[in-house]
Short mmCIF file of C-alpha atoms and ligand atoms in Angstrom, two decimals:
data_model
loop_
_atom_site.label_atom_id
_atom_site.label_comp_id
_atom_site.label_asym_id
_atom_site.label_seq_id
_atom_site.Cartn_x
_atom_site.Cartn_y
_atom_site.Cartn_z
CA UNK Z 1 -17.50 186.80 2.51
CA UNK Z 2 -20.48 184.61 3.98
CA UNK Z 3 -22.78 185.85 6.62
CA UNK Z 4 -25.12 183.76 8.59
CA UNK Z 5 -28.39 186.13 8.99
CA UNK Z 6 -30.69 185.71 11.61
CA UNK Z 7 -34.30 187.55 11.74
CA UNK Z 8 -36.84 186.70 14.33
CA UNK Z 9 -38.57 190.25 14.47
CA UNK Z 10 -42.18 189.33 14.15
CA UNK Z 11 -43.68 185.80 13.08
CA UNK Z 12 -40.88 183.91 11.13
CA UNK Z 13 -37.63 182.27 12.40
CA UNK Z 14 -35.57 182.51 9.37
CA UNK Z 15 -32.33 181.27 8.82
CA UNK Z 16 -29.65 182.09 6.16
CA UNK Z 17 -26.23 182.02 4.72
CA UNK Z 18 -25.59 184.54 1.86
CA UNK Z 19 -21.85 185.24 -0.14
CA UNK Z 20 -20.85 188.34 -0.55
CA UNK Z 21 -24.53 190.41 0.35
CA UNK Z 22 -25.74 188.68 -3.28
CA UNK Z 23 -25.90 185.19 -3.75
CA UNK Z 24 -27.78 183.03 -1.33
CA UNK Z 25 -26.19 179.91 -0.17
CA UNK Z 26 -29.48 178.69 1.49
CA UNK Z 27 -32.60 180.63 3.22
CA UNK Z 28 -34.51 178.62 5.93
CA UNK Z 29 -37.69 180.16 7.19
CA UNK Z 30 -40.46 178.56 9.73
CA UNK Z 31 -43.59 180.82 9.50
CA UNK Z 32 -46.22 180.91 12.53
CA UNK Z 33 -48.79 181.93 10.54
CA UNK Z 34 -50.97 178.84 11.68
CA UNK Z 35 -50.09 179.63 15.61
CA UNK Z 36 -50.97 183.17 15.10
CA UNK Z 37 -54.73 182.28 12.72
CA UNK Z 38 -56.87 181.50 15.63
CA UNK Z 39 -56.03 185.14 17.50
CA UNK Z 40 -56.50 187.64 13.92
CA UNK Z 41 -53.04 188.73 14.28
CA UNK Z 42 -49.47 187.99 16.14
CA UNK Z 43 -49.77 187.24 19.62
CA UNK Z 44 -46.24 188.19 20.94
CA UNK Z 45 -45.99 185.57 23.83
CA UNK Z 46 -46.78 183.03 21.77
CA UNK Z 47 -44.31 184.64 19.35
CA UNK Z 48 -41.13 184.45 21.47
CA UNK Z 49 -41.63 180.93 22.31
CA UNK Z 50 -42.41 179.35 18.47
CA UNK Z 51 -39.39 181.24 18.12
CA UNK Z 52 -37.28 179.99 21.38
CA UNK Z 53 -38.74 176.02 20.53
CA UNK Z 54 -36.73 176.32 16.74
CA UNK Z 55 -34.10 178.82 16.21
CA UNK Z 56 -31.34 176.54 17.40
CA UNK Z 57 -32.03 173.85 15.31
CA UNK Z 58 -32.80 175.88 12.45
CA UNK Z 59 -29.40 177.23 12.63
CA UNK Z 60 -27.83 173.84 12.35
CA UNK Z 61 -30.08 172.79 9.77
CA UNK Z 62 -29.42 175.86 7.81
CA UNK Z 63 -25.41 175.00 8.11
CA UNK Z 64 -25.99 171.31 7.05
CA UNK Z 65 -28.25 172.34 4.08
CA UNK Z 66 -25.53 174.89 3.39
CA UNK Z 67 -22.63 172.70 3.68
CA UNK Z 68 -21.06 175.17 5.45
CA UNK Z 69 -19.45 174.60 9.13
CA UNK Z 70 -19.33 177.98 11.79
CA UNK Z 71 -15.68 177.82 11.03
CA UNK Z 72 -16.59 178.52 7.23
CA UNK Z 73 -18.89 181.92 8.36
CA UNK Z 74 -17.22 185.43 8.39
CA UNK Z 75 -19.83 186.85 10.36
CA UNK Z 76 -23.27 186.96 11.90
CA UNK Z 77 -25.81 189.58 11.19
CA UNK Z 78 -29.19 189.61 13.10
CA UNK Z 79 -32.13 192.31 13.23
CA UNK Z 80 -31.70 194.02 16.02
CA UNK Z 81 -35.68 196.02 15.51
CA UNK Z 82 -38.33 197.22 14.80
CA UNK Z 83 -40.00 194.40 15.57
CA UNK Z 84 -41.52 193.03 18.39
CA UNK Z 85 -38.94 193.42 21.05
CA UNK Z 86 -39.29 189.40 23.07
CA UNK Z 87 -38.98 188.04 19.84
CA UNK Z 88 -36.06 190.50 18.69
CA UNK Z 89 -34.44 189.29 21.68
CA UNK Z 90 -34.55 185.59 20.76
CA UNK Z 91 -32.35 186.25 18.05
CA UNK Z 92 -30.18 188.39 19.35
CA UNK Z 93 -29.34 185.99 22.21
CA UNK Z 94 -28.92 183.31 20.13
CA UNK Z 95 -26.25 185.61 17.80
CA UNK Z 96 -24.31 186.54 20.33
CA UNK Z 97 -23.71 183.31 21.66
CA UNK Z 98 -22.76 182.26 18.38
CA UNK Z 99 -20.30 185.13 17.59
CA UNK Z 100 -18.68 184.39 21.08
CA UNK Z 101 -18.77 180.72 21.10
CA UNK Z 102 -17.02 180.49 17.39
CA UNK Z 103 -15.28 184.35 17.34
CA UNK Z 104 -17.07 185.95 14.43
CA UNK Z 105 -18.21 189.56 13.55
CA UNK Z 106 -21.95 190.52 14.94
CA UNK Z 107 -23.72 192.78 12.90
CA UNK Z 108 -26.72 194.64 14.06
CA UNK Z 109 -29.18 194.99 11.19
CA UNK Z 110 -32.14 197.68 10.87
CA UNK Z 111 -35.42 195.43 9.36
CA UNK Z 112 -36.08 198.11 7.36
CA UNK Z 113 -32.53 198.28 6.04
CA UNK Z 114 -32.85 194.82 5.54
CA UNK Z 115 -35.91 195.02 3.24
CA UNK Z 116 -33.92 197.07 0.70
CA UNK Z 117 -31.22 195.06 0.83
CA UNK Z 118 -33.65 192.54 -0.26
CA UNK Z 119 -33.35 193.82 -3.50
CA UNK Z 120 -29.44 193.25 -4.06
CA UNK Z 121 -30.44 189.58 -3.57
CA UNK Z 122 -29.57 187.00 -7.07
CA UNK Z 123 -29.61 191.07 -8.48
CA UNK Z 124 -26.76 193.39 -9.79
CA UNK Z 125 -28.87 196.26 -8.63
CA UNK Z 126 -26.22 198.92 -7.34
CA UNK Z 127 -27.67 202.34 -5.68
CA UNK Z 128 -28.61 205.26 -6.34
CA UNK Z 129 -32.24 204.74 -6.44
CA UNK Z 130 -35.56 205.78 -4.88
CA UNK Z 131 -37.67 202.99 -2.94
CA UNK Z 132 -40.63 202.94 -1.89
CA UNK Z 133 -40.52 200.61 1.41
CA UNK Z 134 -44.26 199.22 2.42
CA UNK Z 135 -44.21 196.49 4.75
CA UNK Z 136 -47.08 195.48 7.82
CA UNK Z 137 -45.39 198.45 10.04
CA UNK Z 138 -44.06 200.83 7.71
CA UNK Z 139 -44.84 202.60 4.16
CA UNK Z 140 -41.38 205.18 3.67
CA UNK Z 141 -40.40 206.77 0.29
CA UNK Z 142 -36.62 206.32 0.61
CA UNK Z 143 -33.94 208.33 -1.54
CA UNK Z 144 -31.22 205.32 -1.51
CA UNK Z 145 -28.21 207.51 -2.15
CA UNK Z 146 -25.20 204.77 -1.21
CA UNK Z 147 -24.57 201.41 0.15
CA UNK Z 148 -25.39 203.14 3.66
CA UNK Z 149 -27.01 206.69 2.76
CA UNK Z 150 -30.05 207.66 3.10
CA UNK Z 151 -32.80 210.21 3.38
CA UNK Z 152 -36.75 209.18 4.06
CA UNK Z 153 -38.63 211.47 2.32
CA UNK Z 154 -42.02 210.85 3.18
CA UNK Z 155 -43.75 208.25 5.54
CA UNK Z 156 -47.19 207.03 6.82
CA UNK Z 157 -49.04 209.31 9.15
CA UNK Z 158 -50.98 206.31 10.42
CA UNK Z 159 -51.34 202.87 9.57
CA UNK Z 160 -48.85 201.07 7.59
CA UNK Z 161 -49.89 199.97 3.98
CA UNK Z 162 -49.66 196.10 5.00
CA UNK Z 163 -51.57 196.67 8.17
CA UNK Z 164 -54.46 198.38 6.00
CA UNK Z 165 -54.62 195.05 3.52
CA UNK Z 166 -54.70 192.95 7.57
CA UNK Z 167 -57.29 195.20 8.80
CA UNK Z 168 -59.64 194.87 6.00
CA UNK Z 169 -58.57 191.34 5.56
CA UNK Z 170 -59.97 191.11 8.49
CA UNK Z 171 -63.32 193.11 7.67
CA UNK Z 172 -63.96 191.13 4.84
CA UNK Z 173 -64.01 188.08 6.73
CA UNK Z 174 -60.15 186.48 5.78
CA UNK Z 175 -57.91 184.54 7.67
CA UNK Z 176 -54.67 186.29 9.05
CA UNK Z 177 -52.69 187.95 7.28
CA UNK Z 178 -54.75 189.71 5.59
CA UNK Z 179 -52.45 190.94 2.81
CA UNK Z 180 -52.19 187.70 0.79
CA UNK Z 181 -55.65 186.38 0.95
CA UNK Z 182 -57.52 189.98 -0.40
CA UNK Z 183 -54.91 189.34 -3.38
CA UNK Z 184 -56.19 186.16 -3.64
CA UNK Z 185 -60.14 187.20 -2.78
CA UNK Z 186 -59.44 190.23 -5.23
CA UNK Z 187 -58.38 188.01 -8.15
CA UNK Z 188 -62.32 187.51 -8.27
CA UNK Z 189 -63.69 190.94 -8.00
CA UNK Z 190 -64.03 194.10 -10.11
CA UNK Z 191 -61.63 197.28 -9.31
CA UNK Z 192 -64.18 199.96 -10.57
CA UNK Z 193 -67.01 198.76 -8.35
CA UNK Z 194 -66.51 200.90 -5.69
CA UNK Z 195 -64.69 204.69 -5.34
CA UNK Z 196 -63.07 204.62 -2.88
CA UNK Z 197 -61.65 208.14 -1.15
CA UNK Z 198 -57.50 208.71 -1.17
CA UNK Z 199 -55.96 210.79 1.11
CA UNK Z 200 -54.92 214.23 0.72
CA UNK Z 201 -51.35 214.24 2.29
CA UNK Z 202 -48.20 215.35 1.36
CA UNK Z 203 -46.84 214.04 -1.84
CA UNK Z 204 -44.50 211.79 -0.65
CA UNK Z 205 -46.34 211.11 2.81
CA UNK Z 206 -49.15 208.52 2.95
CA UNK Z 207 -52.56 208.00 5.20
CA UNK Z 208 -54.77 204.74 5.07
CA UNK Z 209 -56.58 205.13 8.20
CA UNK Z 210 -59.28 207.38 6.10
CA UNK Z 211 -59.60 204.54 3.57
CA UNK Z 212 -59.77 201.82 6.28
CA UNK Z 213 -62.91 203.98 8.07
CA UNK Z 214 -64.53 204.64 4.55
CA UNK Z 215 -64.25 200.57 3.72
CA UNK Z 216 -65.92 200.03 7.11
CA UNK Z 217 -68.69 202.67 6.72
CA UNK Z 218 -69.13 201.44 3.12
CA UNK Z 219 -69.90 197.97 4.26
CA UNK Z 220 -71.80 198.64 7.27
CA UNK Z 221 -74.19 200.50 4.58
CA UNK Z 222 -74.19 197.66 1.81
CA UNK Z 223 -76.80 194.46 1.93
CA UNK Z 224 -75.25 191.72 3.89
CA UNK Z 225 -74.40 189.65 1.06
CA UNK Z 226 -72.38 192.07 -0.29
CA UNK Z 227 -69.48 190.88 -2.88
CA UNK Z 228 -66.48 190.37 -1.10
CA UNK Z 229 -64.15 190.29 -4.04
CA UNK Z 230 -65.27 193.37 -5.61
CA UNK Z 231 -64.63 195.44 -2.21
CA UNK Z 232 -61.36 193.78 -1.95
CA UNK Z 233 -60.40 194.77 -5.73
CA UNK Z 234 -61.39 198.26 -5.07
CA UNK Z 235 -59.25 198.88 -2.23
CA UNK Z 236 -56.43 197.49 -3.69
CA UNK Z 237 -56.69 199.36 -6.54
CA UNK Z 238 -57.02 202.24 -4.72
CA UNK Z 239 -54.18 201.40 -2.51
CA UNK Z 240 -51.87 200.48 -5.26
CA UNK Z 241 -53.00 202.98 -7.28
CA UNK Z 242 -51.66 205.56 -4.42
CA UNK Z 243 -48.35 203.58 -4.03
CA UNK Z 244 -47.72 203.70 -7.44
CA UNK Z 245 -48.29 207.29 -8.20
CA UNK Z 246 -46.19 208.76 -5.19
CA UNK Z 247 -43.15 206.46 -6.30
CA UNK Z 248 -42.97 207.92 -9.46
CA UNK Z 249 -43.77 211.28 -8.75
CA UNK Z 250 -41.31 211.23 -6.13
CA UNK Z 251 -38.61 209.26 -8.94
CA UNK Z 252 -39.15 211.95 -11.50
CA UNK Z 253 -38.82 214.73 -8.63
CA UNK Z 254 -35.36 213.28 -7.75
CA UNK Z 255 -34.05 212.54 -11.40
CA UNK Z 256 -34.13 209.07 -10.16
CA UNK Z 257 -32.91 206.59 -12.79
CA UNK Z 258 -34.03 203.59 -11.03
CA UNK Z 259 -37.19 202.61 -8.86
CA UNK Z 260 -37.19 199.85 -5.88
CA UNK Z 261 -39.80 198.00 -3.94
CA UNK Z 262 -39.16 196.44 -0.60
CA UNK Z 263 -41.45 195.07 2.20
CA UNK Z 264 -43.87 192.18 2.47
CA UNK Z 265 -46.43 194.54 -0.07
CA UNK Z 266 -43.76 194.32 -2.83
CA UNK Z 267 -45.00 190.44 -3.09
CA UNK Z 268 -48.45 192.10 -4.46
CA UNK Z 269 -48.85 191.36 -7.96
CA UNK Z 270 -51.43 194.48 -8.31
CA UNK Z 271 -48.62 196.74 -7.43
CA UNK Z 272 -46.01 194.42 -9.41
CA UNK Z 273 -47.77 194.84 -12.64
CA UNK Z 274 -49.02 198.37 -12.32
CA UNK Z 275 -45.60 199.82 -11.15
CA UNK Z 276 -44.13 198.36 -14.61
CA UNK Z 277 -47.00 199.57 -16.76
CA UNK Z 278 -47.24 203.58 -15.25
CA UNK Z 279 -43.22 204.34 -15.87
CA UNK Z 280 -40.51 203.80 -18.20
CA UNK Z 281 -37.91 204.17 -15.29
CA UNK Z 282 -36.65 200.74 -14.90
CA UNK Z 283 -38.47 199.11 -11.89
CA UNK Z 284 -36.50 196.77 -9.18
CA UNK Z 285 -38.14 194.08 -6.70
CA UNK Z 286 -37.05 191.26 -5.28
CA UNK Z 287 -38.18 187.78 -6.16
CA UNK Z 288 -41.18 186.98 -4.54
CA UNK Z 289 -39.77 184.82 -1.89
CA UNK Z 290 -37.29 187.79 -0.16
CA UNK Z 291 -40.67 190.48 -0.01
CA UNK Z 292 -42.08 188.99 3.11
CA UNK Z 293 -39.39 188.57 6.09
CA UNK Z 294 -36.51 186.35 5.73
CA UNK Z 295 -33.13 186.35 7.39
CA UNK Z 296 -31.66 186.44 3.49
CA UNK Z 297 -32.16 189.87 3.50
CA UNK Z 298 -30.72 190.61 7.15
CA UNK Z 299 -27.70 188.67 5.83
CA UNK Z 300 -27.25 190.80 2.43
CA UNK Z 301 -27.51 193.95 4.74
CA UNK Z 302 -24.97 192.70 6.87
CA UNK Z 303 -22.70 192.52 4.28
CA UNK Z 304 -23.54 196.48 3.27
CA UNK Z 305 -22.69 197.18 6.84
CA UNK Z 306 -19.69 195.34 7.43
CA UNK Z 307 -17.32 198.19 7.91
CA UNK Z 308 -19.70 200.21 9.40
CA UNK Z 309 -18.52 200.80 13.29
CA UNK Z 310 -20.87 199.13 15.78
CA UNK Z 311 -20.46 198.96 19.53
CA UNK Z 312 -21.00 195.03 19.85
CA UNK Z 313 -21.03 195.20 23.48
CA UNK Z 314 -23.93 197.51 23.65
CA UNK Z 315 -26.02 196.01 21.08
CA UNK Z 316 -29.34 195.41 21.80
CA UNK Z 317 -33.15 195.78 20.06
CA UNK Z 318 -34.85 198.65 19.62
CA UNK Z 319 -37.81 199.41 22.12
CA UNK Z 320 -39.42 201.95 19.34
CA UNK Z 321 -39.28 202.48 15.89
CA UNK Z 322 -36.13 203.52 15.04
CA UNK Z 323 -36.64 206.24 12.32
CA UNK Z 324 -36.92 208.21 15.52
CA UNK Z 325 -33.53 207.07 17.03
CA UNK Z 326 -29.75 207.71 15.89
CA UNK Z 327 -28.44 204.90 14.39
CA UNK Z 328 -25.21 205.55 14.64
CA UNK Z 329 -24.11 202.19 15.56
CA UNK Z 330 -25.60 200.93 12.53
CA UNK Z 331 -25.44 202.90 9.33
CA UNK Z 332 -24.56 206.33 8.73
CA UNK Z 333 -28.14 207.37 8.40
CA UNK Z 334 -31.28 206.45 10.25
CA UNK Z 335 -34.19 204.56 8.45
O1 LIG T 1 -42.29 192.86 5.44
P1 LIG T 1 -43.26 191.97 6.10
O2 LIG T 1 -43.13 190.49 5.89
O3 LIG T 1 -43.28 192.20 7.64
C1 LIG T 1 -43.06 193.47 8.21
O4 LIG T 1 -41.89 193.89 8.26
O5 LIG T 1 -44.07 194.09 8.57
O6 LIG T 1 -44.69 192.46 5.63
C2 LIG T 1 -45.85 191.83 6.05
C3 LIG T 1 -47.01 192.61 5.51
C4 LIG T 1 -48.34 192.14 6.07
O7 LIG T 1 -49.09 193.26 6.44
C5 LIG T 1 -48.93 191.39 4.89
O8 LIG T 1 -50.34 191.39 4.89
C6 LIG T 1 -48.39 192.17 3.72
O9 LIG T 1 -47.06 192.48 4.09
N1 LIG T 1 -48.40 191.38 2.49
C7 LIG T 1 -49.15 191.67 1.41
C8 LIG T 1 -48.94 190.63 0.49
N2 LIG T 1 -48.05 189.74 1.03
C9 LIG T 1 -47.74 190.22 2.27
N3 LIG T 1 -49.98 192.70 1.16
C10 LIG T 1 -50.60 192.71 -0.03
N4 LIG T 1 -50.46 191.74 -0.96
C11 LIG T 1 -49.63 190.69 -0.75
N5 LIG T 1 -49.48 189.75 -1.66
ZN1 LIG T 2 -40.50 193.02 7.38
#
């Protein structure tokens, strides 16, 4: 079965064609990174339109680099949120124009969802498993009990991990997003340098606005020519430090045989290594290029949620997050 995925939810218009919610066919992704730079962080108007000037093109270019003609597609999958909701949209209306126009299947997809499914990508990985799901809006423990079962079992009581990396990214000076460049500054610096405080939560709950206020008191008290890469290093050791310890506390708790990372964080090779190093349960992420968002994923989920019942006619995006909504039209159990 091949589904053409489409994900606009934040900053990327990505494209893709996936068989059987495994093997990619192809995965086309425009990034506005460079549209976003000059404003720190995404600027949703400016969002909906990079997004509005490519998708249709990028869908027939995705079909041509596939090979593949509309006739050839089983069905379309497209997030349907969180996300930013104008850009959510632009997807949306372009997949249910297609599923009319050409008479296929529309499948509403969960992002978050779509980040584990990540992890079935070019993989044999089958559930159960626990996951721990860190992205730029979220940071969820997840006990991945099925195909489509599911039961959070701890989340971020503030900021997401992702937006803590942007946010001091952005302290220490780096260009949006923040994430990828403190790896990069952090390659430089030394982890110990600084102790940095982590917070005292549930086990399987996280909190980074504590360490995001002690960074920023920290550096308002150190010389001006502080070094850059050893602050980086120590938060994100500290960071991954925390990551790693709740996942396998929370893997040993559940008799988990199997651990899983999802979420633009999962690219970090900090957490990559570490995460191998602290557990002998066999560890699961996806290749580097399905961590960030890509409409790969969105198609692999689709797949997962094929027979799920959805009420096409009433799809649309979700206004809030929707670990607080029933998802009943999309998988058994809310993420
Ligand atoms: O999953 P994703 O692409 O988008 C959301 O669903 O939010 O995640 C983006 C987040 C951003 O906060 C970005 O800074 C972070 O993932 N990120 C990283 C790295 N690559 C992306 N954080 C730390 N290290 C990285 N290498
Ligand atoms: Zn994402």
């Amino acid at each position: 079965m091949k589904i053409l995925g489409i994900e606009t939810s934040c900053d990327e218009t990505s494209i893709a064609i996936v068989k059987d919610g495994r093997e990619v066919i192809i995965n086309n992704t425009i990034s506005q990174i460079e549209l976003h730079k000059e404003f720190g962080g995404v600027k949703p108007s400016i969002a909906k339109f990079a997004h509005e000037q490519v998708i249709d093109n990028l869908i027939e270019q995705t079909l041509i680099d596939g090979k593949l003609s509309m006739k050839e597609i089983d069905a379309i999958a497209v997030t349907v949120g969180p996300g930013l909701v104008i850009s959510l949209l632009v997807g949306l209306k372009s997949a249910k124009e297609l599923a009319k126009k050409f008479n296929k299947k529309l499948i509403g997809v969960n992002h978050l969802f779509g980040h584990i499914c990540s992890n079935f990508l070019e993989s044999d990985l089958e559930p159960p498993f626990i996951c721990l799901l860190a992205s730029g809006g979220h940071t969820q423990i997840i006990d991945v009990k099925t195909y489509t079962e599911y039961e959070i079992l701890g989340s971020t009581l503030d900021d997401a991990c992702g937006e803590a990396f942007d946010k001091i990214g952005r302290l220490l000076g780096l260009p949006y997003p923040g994430g990828p460049n403190l790896e990069i500054l952090a390659m430089d610096g030394n982890p110990e340098t600084f102790k940095l405080p982590e917070a005292k939560v549930k086990p399987y709950d996280f909190s980074f606005s504590g360490l995001k206020t002690a960074v920023l008191r920290l550096v308002q008290k150190l010389p001006v020519d502080y070094n850059k890469a050893d602050l980086a290093a120590s938060f994100q050791e500290n960071v991954t430090n925390t990551l790693v310890k709740k996942i396998i506390s929370a893997a040993k708790d559940k008799n988990s045989k199997k651990i899983v990372v999802a979420g633009g964080v999962a690219a970090n090779k900090t957490l990559r290594k570490k995460i191998q190093e602290c557990t002998h349960i066999p560890v699961f992420m996806p290749n580097l290029k399905y961590c960030t968002d890509n409409a790969a994923m969105i198609a692999a989920a689709g797949y997962f949620l094929k027979d799920v019942h959805q009420d096409i006619d009433t799809l649309d995006v979700f206004a809030k997050d929707p670990s607080s909504i029933k998802l009943k039209t999309l998988s058994k159990a809310p993420l």
